Amino acid sequence: MPTDSNKNARWPVSDMLLRGTFARQTVAERRLIVRNKIMGALLFVSVMSARIHPSRITAETALFVTAAVCTYYAWEKRKYFLSLDELPRRIEMEGMAWAYSIGVLAALWLAGVGYAFSSHWPFNPQLLYWVPFILLAIVLMLVKGLYRYVASRRY
Amino acid sequence: MRNELRVLRARHNLTQAELAEKLDVSRQTINAIETEKYDPSLLLALKIAAVFGQSVEQIFFAENGKITPLAPRS
């Protein structure tokens, strides 16, 4: 019988958790991985140059590059999502729903923590600008990544 | 929902990967359908039926026996 082993039928863990794709088989998957690396490198270089040579130009460049990279990532991610077939698309959708639900709770929690710190404890107000956003992004990425991994093992 | 996909695939001497390519889906989707962990959309079920030259009902069927069809109203 020309069958395939069920053991090898699951999506690879490394791709699911580290690369944000289901595998590295399709053109769309390879494209997203390559673009992710380029965008990550660009972001790293621009942010590091702003840290090493602090000036208005490097700061504005880092800001512009960050905005451009985030927008382009969203565009590439959308293209990748549309290239998925129905099962991975369903898993991806469920992951997004979970990330959104947890994200709302995490955002409320972070807002509460921020309020408590700002009103009752000595606190550096500068931290309040970006720390909650970074934490929220990390929480959302973890929730979505873990959900995709768990859901993909279910099928 | 139960199905005869694995049997049909073997009869046509196809691997999961080959069938997946014909249907433009991932091999994992075919495996999930075969192991009855995932019920395909109507469109995919129709495509599968078309590939094997059978009707959808011959490949996919409800788990708990037959459903009695409604008698036509006179």
mmCIF file with all atom_site columns, C-alpha atoms in Angstrom:
data_model
loop_
_atom_site.group_PDB
_atom_site.id
_atom_site.type_symbol
_atom_site.label_atom_id
_atom_site.label_alt_id
_atom_site.label_comp_id
_atom_site.label_asym_id
_atom_site.label_entity_id
_atom_site.label_seq_id
_atom_site.pdbx_PDB_ins_code
_atom_site.Cartn_x
_atom_site.Cartn_y
_atom_site.Cartn_z
_atom_site.occupancy
_atom_site.B_iso_or_equiv
_atom_site.pdbx_formal_charge
_atom_site.auth_seq_id
_atom_site.auth_comp_id
_atom_site.auth_asym_id
_atom_site.auth_atom_id
_atom_site.pdbx_PDB_model_num
ATOM 1   C CA . MET A 1 1   ? 0.000   0.000  0.000  1.00 0.00 ? 1   MET A CA 1
ATOM 2   C CA . PRO A 1 2   ? 1.564   3.341  -0.984 1.00 0.00 ? 2   PRO A CA 1
ATOM 3   C CA . THR A 1 3   ? 0.920   4.885  2.354  1.00 0.00 ? 3   THR A CA 1
ATOM 4   C CA . ASP A 1 4   ? 2.843   7.411  4.387  1.00 0.00 ? 4   ASP A CA 1
ATOM 5   C CA . SER A 1 5   ? 3.677   7.013  8.026  1.00 0.00 ? 5   SER A CA 1
ATOM 6   C CA . ASN A 1 6   ? 1.453   8.984  10.377 1.00 0.00 ? 6   ASN A CA 1
ATOM 7   C CA . LYS A 1 7   ? 4.513   9.709  12.524 1.00 0.00 ? 7   LYS A CA 1
ATOM 8   C CA . ASN A 1 8   ? 5.929   12.053 9.870  1.00 0.00 ? 8   ASN A CA 1
ATOM 9   C CA . ALA A 1 9   ? 2.587   13.618 9.068  1.00 0.00 ? 9   ALA A CA 1
ATOM 10  C CA . ARG A 1 10  ? 2.867   16.461 11.572 1.00 0.00 ? 10  ARG A CA 1
ATOM 11  C CA . TRP A 1 11  ? 4.198   19.908 10.851 1.00 0.00 ? 11  TRP A CA 1
ATOM 12  C CA . PRO A 1 12  ? 7.782   20.410 12.091 1.00 0.00 ? 12  PRO A CA 1
ATOM 13  C CA . VAL A 1 13  ? 8.072   21.920 15.577 1.00 0.00 ? 13  VAL A CA 1
ATOM 14  C CA . SER A 1 14  ? 10.968  24.238 14.693 1.00 0.00 ? 14  SER A CA 1
ATOM 15  C CA . ASP A 1 15  ? 9.036   25.890 11.872 1.00 0.00 ? 15  ASP A CA 1
ATOM 16  C CA . MET A 1 16  ? 5.893   26.236 13.954 1.00 0.00 ? 16  MET A CA 1
ATOM 17  C CA . LEU A 1 17  ? 7.536   27.779 17.012 1.00 0.00 ? 17  LEU A CA 1
ATOM 18  C CA . LEU A 1 18  ? 10.510  29.667 15.595 1.00 0.00 ? 18  LEU A CA 1
ATOM 19  C CA . ARG A 1 19  ? 9.658   30.675 12.038 1.00 0.00 ? 19  ARG A CA 1
ATOM 20  C CA . GLY A 1 20  ? 5.921   31.361 12.281 1.00 0.00 ? 20  GLY A CA 1
ATOM 21  C CA . THR A 1 21  ? 5.096   29.062 9.370  1.00 0.00 ? 21  THR A CA 1
ATOM 22  C CA . PHE A 1 22  ? 3.726   25.528 9.287  1.00 0.00 ? 22  PHE A CA 1
ATOM 23  C CA . ALA A 1 23  ? 6.662   24.097 7.349  1.00 0.00 ? 23  ALA A CA 1
ATOM 24  C CA . ARG A 1 24  ? 9.284   25.012 4.740  1.00 0.00 ? 24  ARG A CA 1
ATOM 25  C CA . GLN A 1 25  ? 7.756   23.212 1.791  1.00 0.00 ? 25  GLN A CA 1
ATOM 26  C CA . THR A 1 26  ? 5.735   25.677 -0.230 1.00 0.00 ? 26  THR A CA 1
ATOM 27  C CA . VAL A 1 27  ? 6.953   28.732 -2.119 1.00 0.00 ? 27  VAL A CA 1
ATOM 28  C CA . ALA A 1 28  ? 4.888   30.974 0.187  1.00 0.00 ? 28  ALA A CA 1
ATOM 29  C CA . GLU A 1 29  ? 6.474   29.462 3.304  1.00 0.00 ? 29  GLU A CA 1
ATOM 30  C CA . ARG A 1 30  ? 10.020  29.838 2.029  1.00 0.00 ? 30  ARG A CA 1
ATOM 31  C CA . ARG A 1 31  ? 9.263   33.348 0.863  1.00 0.00 ? 31  ARG A CA 1
ATOM 32  C CA . LEU A 1 32  ? 7.915   34.399 4.280  1.00 0.00 ? 32  LEU A CA 1
ATOM 33  C CA . ILE A 1 33  ? 10.932  32.919 6.081  1.00 0.00 ? 33  ILE A CA 1
ATOM 34  C CA . VAL A 1 34  ? 13.422  34.736 3.811  1.00 0.00 ? 34  VAL A CA 1
ATOM 35  C CA . ARG A 1 35  ? 11.523  38.028 4.036  1.00 0.00 ? 35  ARG A CA 1
ATOM 36  C CA . ASN A 1 36  ? 11.313  37.669 7.845  1.00 0.00 ? 36  ASN A CA 1
ATOM 37  C CA . LYS A 1 37  ? 15.086  37.313 8.061  1.00 0.00 ? 37  LYS A CA 1
ATOM 38  C CA . ILE A 1 38  ? 15.689  40.343 5.842  1.00 0.00 ? 38  ILE A CA 1
ATOM 39  C CA . MET A 1 39  ? 13.178  42.462 7.788  1.00 0.00 ? 39  MET A CA 1
ATOM 40  C CA . GLY A 1 40  ? 14.634  41.340 11.128 1.00 0.00 ? 40  GLY A CA 1
ATOM 41  C CA . ALA A 1 41  ? 18.171  42.218 9.997  1.00 0.00 ? 41  ALA A CA 1
ATOM 42  C CA . LEU A 1 42  ? 17.021  45.625 8.737  1.00 0.00 ? 42  LEU A CA 1
ATOM 43  C CA . LEU A 1 43  ? 15.246  46.356 12.002 1.00 0.00 ? 43  LEU A CA 1
ATOM 44  C CA . PHE A 1 44  ? 18.239  45.251 14.073 1.00 0.00 ? 44  PHE A CA 1
ATOM 45  C CA . VAL A 1 45  ? 20.696  47.394 12.083 1.00 0.00 ? 45  VAL A CA 1
ATOM 46  C CA . SER A 1 46  ? 18.513  50.519 12.225 1.00 0.00 ? 46  SER A CA 1
ATOM 47  C CA . VAL A 1 47  ? 17.783  50.194 15.974 1.00 0.00 ? 47  VAL A CA 1
ATOM 48  C CA . MET A 1 48  ? 21.415  49.431 16.822 1.00 0.00 ? 48  MET A CA 1
ATOM 49  C CA . SER A 1 49  ? 22.658  52.375 14.741 1.00 0.00 ? 49  SER A CA 1
ATOM 50  C CA . ALA A 1 50  ? 20.274  54.632 16.678 1.00 0.00 ? 50  ALA A CA 1
ATOM 51  C CA . ARG A 1 51  ? 21.651  53.254 19.949 1.00 0.00 ? 51  ARG A CA 1
ATOM 52  C CA . ILE A 1 52  ? 25.328  53.436 18.973 1.00 0.00 ? 52  ILE A CA 1
ATOM 53  C CA . HIS A 1 53  ? 25.171  56.835 17.222 1.00 0.00 ? 53  HIS A CA 1
ATOM 54  C CA . PRO A 1 54  ? 22.319  58.684 18.940 1.00 0.00 ? 54  PRO A CA 1
ATOM 55  C CA . SER A 1 55  ? 21.189  61.559 16.752 1.00 0.00 ? 55  SER A CA 1
ATOM 56  C CA . ARG A 1 56  ? 17.948  62.857 15.377 1.00 0.00 ? 56  ARG A CA 1
ATOM 57  C CA . ILE A 1 57  ? 18.593  61.317 11.950 1.00 0.00 ? 57  ILE A CA 1
ATOM 58  C CA . THR A 1 58  ? 19.337  57.808 13.260 1.00 0.00 ? 58  THR A CA 1
ATOM 59  C CA . ALA A 1 59  ? 16.372  57.991 15.669 1.00 0.00 ? 59  ALA A CA 1
ATOM 60  C CA . GLU A 1 60  ? 13.998  59.073 12.898 1.00 0.00 ? 60  GLU A CA 1
ATOM 61  C CA . THR A 1 61  ? 15.441  56.428 10.556 1.00 0.00 ? 61  THR A CA 1
ATOM 62  C CA . ALA A 1 62  ? 14.913  53.710 13.200 1.00 0.00 ? 62  ALA A CA 1
ATOM 63  C CA . LEU A 1 63  ? 11.350  54.919 13.703 1.00 0.00 ? 63  LEU A CA 1
ATOM 64  C CA . PHE A 1 64  ? 10.632  54.911 9.975  1.00 0.00 ? 64  PHE A CA 1
ATOM 65  C CA . VAL A 1 65  ? 12.250  51.497 9.428  1.00 0.00 ? 65  VAL A CA 1
ATOM 66  C CA . THR A 1 66  ? 10.289  49.989 12.355 1.00 0.00 ? 66  THR A CA 1
ATOM 67  C CA . ALA A 1 67  ? 7.001   51.302 10.953 1.00 0.00 ? 67  ALA A CA 1
ATOM 68  C CA . ALA A 1 68  ? 7.860   50.142 7.426  1.00 0.00 ? 68  ALA A CA 1
ATOM 69  C CA . VAL A 1 69  ? 8.996   46.689 8.585  1.00 0.00 ? 69  VAL A CA 1
ATOM 70  C CA . CYS A 1 70  ? 5.857   46.151 10.701 1.00 0.00 ? 70  CYS A CA 1
ATOM 71  C CA . THR A 1 71  ? 3.605   47.181 7.800  1.00 0.00 ? 71  THR A CA 1
ATOM 72  C CA . TYR A 1 72  ? 5.473   44.987 5.350  1.00 0.00 ? 72  TYR A CA 1
ATOM 73  C CA . TYR A 1 73  ? 5.401   42.058 7.781  1.00 0.00 ? 73  TYR A CA 1
ATOM 74  C CA . ALA A 1 74  ? 1.616   42.380 8.097  1.00 0.00 ? 74  ALA A CA 1
ATOM 75  C CA . TRP A 1 75  ? 1.347   42.400 4.275  1.00 0.00 ? 75  TRP A CA 1
ATOM 76  C CA . GLU A 1 76  ? 3.586   39.338 3.888  1.00 0.00 ? 76  GLU A CA 1
ATOM 77  C CA . LYS A 1 77  ? 1.768   37.508 6.674  1.00 0.00 ? 77  LYS A CA 1
ATOM 78  C CA . ARG A 1 78  ? -1.559  38.192 4.949  1.00 0.00 ? 78  ARG A CA 1
ATOM 79  C CA . LYS A 1 79  ? -0.202  36.785 1.686  1.00 0.00 ? 79  LYS A CA 1
ATOM 80  C CA . TYR A 1 80  ? 1.047   33.699 3.500  1.00 0.00 ? 80  TYR A CA 1
ATOM 81  C CA . PHE A 1 81  ? -2.309  33.250 5.252  1.00 0.00 ? 81  PHE A CA 1
ATOM 82  C CA . LEU A 1 82  ? -4.140  33.377 1.920  1.00 0.00 ? 82  LEU A CA 1
ATOM 83  C CA . SER A 1 83  ? -1.801  30.717 0.511  1.00 0.00 ? 83  SER A CA 1
ATOM 84  C CA . LEU A 1 84  ? -2.704  28.197 3.236  1.00 0.00 ? 84  LEU A CA 1
ATOM 85  C CA . ASP A 1 85  ? -5.103  25.349 2.612  1.00 0.00 ? 85  ASP A CA 1
ATOM 86  C CA . GLU A 1 86  ? -8.146  24.838 4.800  1.00 0.00 ? 86  GLU A CA 1
ATOM 87  C CA . LEU A 1 87  ? -6.718  22.941 7.801  1.00 0.00 ? 87  LEU A CA 1
ATOM 88  C CA . PRO A 1 88  ? -3.702  25.186 8.545  1.00 0.00 ? 88  PRO A CA 1
ATOM 89  C CA . ARG A 1 89  ? -5.869  28.225 7.804  1.00 0.00 ? 89  ARG A CA 1
ATOM 90  C CA . ARG A 1 90  ? -8.353  27.041 10.400 1.00 0.00 ? 90  ARG A CA 1
ATOM 91  C CA . ILE A 1 91  ? -5.566  26.495 12.954 1.00 0.00 ? 91  ILE A CA 1
ATOM 92  C CA . GLU A 1 92  ? -4.161  29.942 12.167 1.00 0.00 ? 92  GLU A CA 1
ATOM 93  C CA . MET A 1 93  ? -7.600  31.546 12.574 1.00 0.00 ? 93  MET A CA 1
ATOM 94  C CA . GLU A 1 94  ? -8.171  29.790 15.900 1.00 0.00 ? 94  GLU A CA 1
ATOM 95  C CA . GLY A 1 95  ? -4.699  30.917 17.025 1.00 0.00 ? 95  GLY A CA 1
ATOM 96  C CA . MET A 1 96  ? -5.540  34.510 16.131 1.00 0.00 ? 96  MET A CA 1
ATOM 97  C CA . ALA A 1 97  ? -8.846  34.272 18.019 1.00 0.00 ? 97  ALA A CA 1
ATOM 98  C CA . TRP A 1 98  ? -7.057  32.962 21.106 1.00 0.00 ? 98  TRP A CA 1
ATOM 99  C CA . ALA A 1 99  ? -4.330  35.593 20.831 1.00 0.00 ? 99  ALA A CA 1
ATOM 100 C CA . TYR A 1 100 ? -6.998  38.302 20.568 1.00 0.00 ? 100 TYR A CA 1
ATOM 101 C CA . SER A 1 101 ? -8.965  36.997 23.573 1.00 0.00 ? 101 SER A CA 1
ATOM 102 C CA . ILE A 1 102 ? -5.859  36.650 25.720 1.00 0.00 ? 102 ILE A CA 1
ATOM 103 C CA . GLY A 1 103 ? -4.556  39.944 24.323 1.00 0.00 ? 103 GLY A CA 1
ATOM 104 C CA . VAL A 1 104 ? -7.589  41.846 25.605 1.00 0.00 ? 104 VAL A CA 1
ATOM 105 C CA . LEU A 1 105 ? -7.104  40.344 29.082 1.00 0.00 ? 105 LEU A CA 1
ATOM 106 C CA . ALA A 1 106 ? -3.334  40.938 29.019 1.00 0.00 ? 106 ALA A CA 1
ATOM 107 C CA . ALA A 1 107 ? -3.836  44.555 27.910 1.00 0.00 ? 107 ALA A CA 1
ATOM 108 C CA . LEU A 1 108 ? -6.292  45.174 30.766 1.00 0.00 ? 108 LEU A CA 1
ATOM 109 C CA . TRP A 1 109 ? -3.926  43.540 33.232 1.00 0.00 ? 109 TRP A CA 1
ATOM 110 C CA . LEU A 1 110 ? -0.970  45.607 31.999 1.00 0.00 ? 110 LEU A CA 1
ATOM 111 C CA . ALA A 1 111 ? -3.076  48.780 32.159 1.00 0.00 ? 111 ALA A CA 1
ATOM 112 C CA . GLY A 1 112 ? -3.954  47.931 35.778 1.00 0.00 ? 112 GLY A CA 1
ATOM 113 C CA . VAL A 1 113 ? -0.332  47.280 36.686 1.00 0.00 ? 113 VAL A CA 1
ATOM 114 C CA . GLY A 1 114 ? 0.729   50.497 34.962 1.00 0.00 ? 114 GLY A CA 1
ATOM 115 C CA . TYR A 1 115 ? -1.923  52.493 36.814 1.00 0.00 ? 115 TYR A CA 1
ATOM 116 C CA . ALA A 1 116 ? -0.968  50.964 40.170 1.00 0.00 ? 116 ALA A CA 1
ATOM 117 C CA . PHE A 1 117 ? 2.707   51.721 39.616 1.00 0.00 ? 117 PHE A CA 1
ATOM 118 C CA . SER A 1 118 ? 2.133   55.257 38.381 1.00 0.00 ? 118 SER A CA 1
ATOM 119 C CA . SER A 1 119 ? -0.186  56.228 41.249 1.00 0.00 ? 119 SER A CA 1
ATOM 120 C CA . HIS A 1 120 ? 1.272   54.422 44.277 1.00 0.00 ? 120 HIS A CA 1
ATOM 121 C CA . TRP A 1 121 ? 4.944   53.660 43.696 1.00 0.00 ? 121 TRP A CA 1
ATOM 122 C CA . PRO A 1 122 ? 7.901   55.712 42.507 1.00 0.00 ? 122 PRO A CA 1
ATOM 123 C CA . PHE A 1 123 ? 8.186   54.813 38.867 1.00 0.00 ? 123 PHE A CA 1
ATOM 124 C CA . ASN A 1 124 ? 10.124  55.977 35.881 1.00 0.00 ? 124 ASN A CA 1
ATOM 125 C CA . PRO A 1 125 ? 7.368   57.359 33.625 1.00 0.00 ? 125 PRO A CA 1
ATOM 126 C CA . GLN A 1 126 ? 9.474   56.757 30.519 1.00 0.00 ? 126 GLN A CA 1
ATOM 127 C CA . LEU A 1 127 ? 9.090   53.017 30.997 1.00 0.00 ? 127 LEU A CA 1
ATOM 128 C CA . LEU A 1 128 ? 5.332   53.363 30.847 1.00 0.00 ? 128 LEU A CA 1
ATOM 129 C CA . TYR A 1 129 ? 5.497   54.348 27.171 1.00 0.00 ? 129 TYR A CA 1
ATOM 130 C CA . TRP A 1 130 ? 6.925   51.200 25.680 1.00 0.00 ? 130 TRP A CA 1
ATOM 131 C CA . VAL A 1 131 ? 7.219   48.410 28.268 1.00 0.00 ? 131 VAL A CA 1
ATOM 132 C CA . PRO A 1 132 ? 3.493   47.483 28.261 1.00 0.00 ? 132 PRO A CA 1
ATOM 133 C CA . PHE A 1 133 ? 3.466   47.286 24.447 1.00 0.00 ? 133 PHE A CA 1
ATOM 134 C CA . ILE A 1 134 ? 6.530   45.045 24.355 1.00 0.00 ? 134 ILE A CA 1
ATOM 135 C CA . LEU A 1 135 ? 5.071   42.790 27.051 1.00 0.00 ? 135 LEU A CA 1
ATOM 136 C CA . LEU A 1 136 ? 1.730   42.646 25.261 1.00 0.00 ? 136 LEU A CA 1
ATOM 137 C CA . ALA A 1 137 ? 3.412   41.748 21.963 1.00 0.00 ? 137 ALA A CA 1
ATOM 138 C CA . ILE A 1 138 ? 5.430   38.989 23.656 1.00 0.00 ? 138 ILE A CA 1
ATOM 139 C CA . VAL A 1 139 ? 2.311   37.582 25.360 1.00 0.00 ? 139 VAL A CA 1
ATOM 140 C CA . LEU A 1 140 ? 0.370   37.602 22.083 1.00 0.00 ? 140 LEU A CA 1
ATOM 141 C CA . MET A 1 141 ? 3.179   35.952 20.118 1.00 0.00 ? 141 MET A CA 1
ATOM 142 C CA . LEU A 1 142 ? 3.571   33.256 22.766 1.00 0.00 ? 142 LEU A CA 1
ATOM 143 C CA . VAL A 1 143 ? -0.161  32.546 22.921 1.00 0.00 ? 143 VAL A CA 1
ATOM 144 C CA . LYS A 1 144 ? -0.510  32.333 19.146 1.00 0.00 ? 144 LYS A CA 1
ATOM 145 C CA . GLY A 1 145 ? 2.628   30.238 18.676 1.00 0.00 ? 145 GLY A CA 1
ATOM 146 C CA . LEU A 1 146 ? 1.713   27.811 21.435 1.00 0.00 ? 146 LEU A CA 1
ATOM 147 C CA . TYR A 1 147 ? -1.871  27.500 20.246 1.00 0.00 ? 147 TYR A CA 1
ATOM 148 C CA . ARG A 1 148 ? -0.728  26.719 16.693 1.00 0.00 ? 148 ARG A CA 1
ATOM 149 C CA . TYR A 1 149 ? 1.644   24.105 18.019 1.00 0.00 ? 149 TYR A CA 1
ATOM 150 C CA . VAL A 1 150 ? -0.933  22.445 20.305 1.00 0.00 ? 150 VAL A CA 1
ATOM 151 C CA . ALA A 1 151 ? -3.685  22.542 17.660 1.00 0.00 ? 151 ALA A CA 1
ATOM 152 C CA . SER A 1 152 ? -1.415  21.118 14.979 1.00 0.00 ? 152 SER A CA 1
ATOM 153 C CA . ARG A 1 153 ? -0.615  18.111 17.234 1.00 0.00 ? 153 ARG A CA 1
ATOM 154 C CA . ARG A 1 154 ? -4.358  17.510 17.656 1.00 0.00 ? 154 ARG A CA 1
ATOM 155 C CA . TYR A 1 155 ? -4.917  16.729 13.973 1.00 0.00 ? 155 TYR A CA 1
ATOM 156 C CA . MET B 2 1   ? -17.627 11.769 9.928  1.00 0.00 ? 1   MET B CA 1
ATOM 157 C CA . ARG B 2 2   ? -16.163 8.543  8.601  1.00 0.00 ? 2   ARG B CA 1
ATOM 158 C CA . ASN B 2 3   ? -14.564 8.112  5.203  1.00 0.00 ? 3   ASN B CA 1
ATOM 159 C CA . GLU B 2 4   ? -13.023 5.663  2.756  1.00 0.00 ? 4   GLU B CA 1
ATOM 160 C CA . LEU B 2 5   ? -10.199 7.929  1.684  1.00 0.00 ? 5   LEU B CA 1
ATOM 161 C CA . ARG B 2 6   ? -7.322  5.688  2.770  1.00 0.00 ? 6   ARG B CA 1
ATOM 162 C CA . VAL B 2 7   ? -8.816  2.670  0.983  1.00 0.00 ? 7   VAL B CA 1
ATOM 163 C CA . LEU B 2 8   ? -9.470  4.644  -2.187 1.00 0.00 ? 8   LEU B CA 1
ATOM 164 C CA . ARG B 2 9   ? -5.992  6.127  -2.155 1.00 0.00 ? 9   ARG B CA 1
ATOM 165 C CA . ALA B 2 10  ? -4.444  2.677  -1.829 1.00 0.00 ? 10  ALA B CA 1
ATOM 166 C CA . ARG B 2 11  ? -6.629  1.361  -4.631 1.00 0.00 ? 11  ARG B CA 1
ATOM 167 C CA . HIS B 2 12  ? -5.366  4.132  -6.907 1.00 0.00 ? 12  HIS B CA 1
ATOM 168 C CA . ASN B 2 13  ? -1.768  3.598  -5.776 1.00 0.00 ? 13  ASN B CA 1
ATOM 169 C CA . LEU B 2 14  ? -1.319  7.166  -4.548 1.00 0.00 ? 14  LEU B CA 1
ATOM 170 C CA . THR B 2 15  ? 0.735   8.464  -1.644 1.00 0.00 ? 15  THR B CA 1
ATOM 171 C CA . GLN B 2 16  ? -0.658  11.115 0.709  1.00 0.00 ? 16  GLN B CA 1
ATOM 172 C CA . ALA B 2 17  ? 1.749   13.624 -0.803 1.00 0.00 ? 17  ALA B CA 1
ATOM 173 C CA . GLU B 2 18  ? 0.631   12.825 -4.370 1.00 0.00 ? 18  GLU B CA 1
ATOM 174 C CA . LEU B 2 19  ? -3.031  13.139 -3.462 1.00 0.00 ? 19  LEU B CA 1
ATOM 175 C CA . ALA B 2 20  ? -2.331  16.356 -1.573 1.00 0.00 ? 20  ALA B CA 1
ATOM 176 C CA . GLU B 2 21  ? -0.629  17.792 -4.662 1.00 0.00 ? 21  GLU B CA 1
ATOM 177 C CA . LYS B 2 22  ? -3.586  16.866 -6.862 1.00 0.00 ? 22  LYS B CA 1
ATOM 178 C CA . LEU B 2 23  ? -5.972  18.575 -4.455 1.00 0.00 ? 23  LEU B CA 1
ATOM 179 C CA . ASP B 2 24  ? -3.700  21.562 -3.785 1.00 0.00 ? 24  ASP B CA 1
ATOM 180 C CA . VAL B 2 25  ? -3.672  20.988 -0.015 1.00 0.00 ? 25  VAL B CA 1
ATOM 181 C CA . SER B 2 26  ? -0.962  19.972 2.462  1.00 0.00 ? 26  SER B CA 1
ATOM 182 C CA . ARG B 2 27  ? -0.128  16.351 3.190  1.00 0.00 ? 27  ARG B CA 1
ATOM 183 C CA . GLN B 2 28  ? -1.088  16.995 6.816  1.00 0.00 ? 28  GLN B CA 1
ATOM 184 C CA . THR B 2 29  ? -4.625  17.853 5.702  1.00 0.00 ? 29  THR B CA 1
ATOM 185 C CA . ILE B 2 30  ? -4.945  14.531 3.857  1.00 0.00 ? 30  ILE B CA 1
ATOM 186 C CA . ASN B 2 31  ? -3.587  12.670 6.873  1.00 0.00 ? 31  ASN B CA 1
ATOM 187 C CA . ALA B 2 32  ? -6.004  14.448 9.229  1.00 0.00 ? 32  ALA B CA 1
ATOM 188 C CA . ILE B 2 33  ? -8.950  13.535 6.971  1.00 0.00 ? 33  ILE B CA 1
ATOM 189 C CA . GLU B 2 34  ? -7.837  9.904  6.678  1.00 0.00 ? 34  GLU B CA 1
ATOM 190 C CA . THR B 2 35  ? -7.438  9.523  10.432 1.00 0.00 ? 35  THR B CA 1
ATOM 191 C CA . GLU B 2 36  ? -10.902 11.134 10.809 1.00 0.00 ? 36  GLU B CA 1
ATOM 192 C CA . LYS B 2 37  ? -9.583  13.941 12.981 1.00 0.00 ? 37  LYS B CA 1
ATOM 193 C CA . TYR B 2 38  ? -10.670 16.605 10.541 1.00 0.00 ? 38  TYR B CA 1
ATOM 194 C CA . ASP B 2 39  ? -13.817 16.894 8.436  1.00 0.00 ? 39  ASP B CA 1
ATOM 195 C CA . PRO B 2 40  ? -13.083 18.580 5.103  1.00 0.00 ? 40  PRO B CA 1
ATOM 196 C CA . SER B 2 41  ? -15.083 21.477 3.720  1.00 0.00 ? 41  SER B CA 1
ATOM 197 C CA . LEU B 2 42  ? -17.762 20.680 1.164  1.00 0.00 ? 42  LEU B CA 1
ATOM 198 C CA . LEU B 2 43  ? -15.540 22.057 -1.593 1.00 0.00 ? 43  LEU B CA 1
ATOM 199 C CA . LEU B 2 44  ? -12.628 19.807 -0.644 1.00 0.00 ? 44  LEU B CA 1
ATOM 200 C CA . ALA B 2 45  ? -14.954 16.805 -0.287 1.00 0.00 ? 45  ALA B CA 1
ATOM 201 C CA . LEU B 2 46  ? -16.269 17.490 -3.801 1.00 0.00 ? 46  LEU B CA 1
ATOM 202 C CA . LYS B 2 47  ? -12.715 17.756 -5.137 1.00 0.00 ? 47  LYS B CA 1
ATOM 203 C CA . ILE B 2 48  ? -11.774 14.453 -3.477 1.00 0.00 ? 48  ILE B CA 1
ATOM 204 C CA . ALA B 2 49  ? -14.864 12.814 -4.961 1.00 0.00 ? 49  ALA B CA 1
ATOM 205 C CA . ALA B 2 50  ? -13.978 14.206 -8.397 1.00 0.00 ? 50  ALA B CA 1
ATOM 206 C CA . VAL B 2 51  ? -10.391 12.896 -8.188 1.00 0.00 ? 51  VAL B CA 1
ATOM 207 C CA . PHE B 2 52  ? -11.626 9.368  -7.472 1.00 0.00 ? 52  PHE B CA 1
ATOM 208 C CA . GLY B 2 53  ? -14.595 9.598  -9.853 1.00 0.00 ? 53  GLY B CA 1
ATOM 209 C CA . GLN B 2 54  ? -17.122 8.851  -7.112 1.00 0.00 ? 54  GLN B CA 1
ATOM 210 C CA . SER B 2 55  ? -19.896 10.730 -5.367 1.00 0.00 ? 55  SER B CA 1
ATOM 211 C CA . VAL B 2 56  ? -19.260 12.434 -2.017 1.00 0.00 ? 56  VAL B CA 1
ATOM 212 C CA . GLU B 2 57  ? -21.655 10.033 -0.260 1.00 0.00 ? 57  GLU B CA 1
ATOM 213 C CA . GLN B 2 58  ? -19.635 7.048  -1.429 1.00 0.00 ? 58  GLN B CA 1
ATOM 214 C CA . ILE B 2 59  ? -16.511 8.412  0.249  1.00 0.00 ? 59  ILE B CA 1
ATOM 215 C CA . PHE B 2 60  ? -17.858 10.287 3.292  1.00 0.00 ? 60  PHE B CA 1
ATOM 216 C CA . PHE B 2 61  ? -20.661 9.112  5.522  1.00 0.00 ? 61  PHE B CA 1
ATOM 217 C CA . ALA B 2 62  ? -22.189 9.901  8.913  1.00 0.00 ? 62  ALA B CA 1
ATOM 218 C CA . GLU B 2 63  ? -20.935 7.907  11.859 1.00 0.00 ? 63  GLU B CA 1
ATOM 219 C CA . ASN B 2 64  ? -24.235 6.749  13.354 1.00 0.00 ? 64  ASN B CA 1
ATOM 220 C CA . GLY B 2 65  ? -25.787 4.648  10.651 1.00 0.00 ? 65  GLY B CA 1
ATOM 221 C CA . LYS B 2 66  ? -28.119 5.789  7.948  1.00 0.00 ? 66  LYS B CA 1
ATOM 222 C CA . ILE B 2 67  ? -30.342 8.819  8.139  1.00 0.00 ? 67  ILE B CA 1
ATOM 223 C CA . THR B 2 68  ? -33.884 8.043  7.055  1.00 0.00 ? 68  THR B CA 1
ATOM 224 C CA . PRO B 2 69  ? -34.764 10.256 4.118  1.00 0.00 ? 69  PRO B CA 1
ATOM 225 C CA . LEU B 2 70  ? -37.947 12.301 4.188  1.00 0.00 ? 70  LEU B CA 1
ATOM 226 C CA . ALA B 2 71  ? -40.856 10.846 2.290  1.00 0.00 ? 71  ALA B CA 1
ATOM 227 C CA . PRO B 2 72  ? -42.021 13.077 -0.578 1.00 0.00 ? 72  PRO B CA 1
ATOM 228 C CA . ARG B 2 73  ? -45.142 15.083 0.193  1.00 0.00 ? 73  ARG B CA 1
ATOM 229 C CA . SER B 2 74  ? -48.104 14.358 -2.000 1.00 0.00 ? 74  SER B CA 1
#
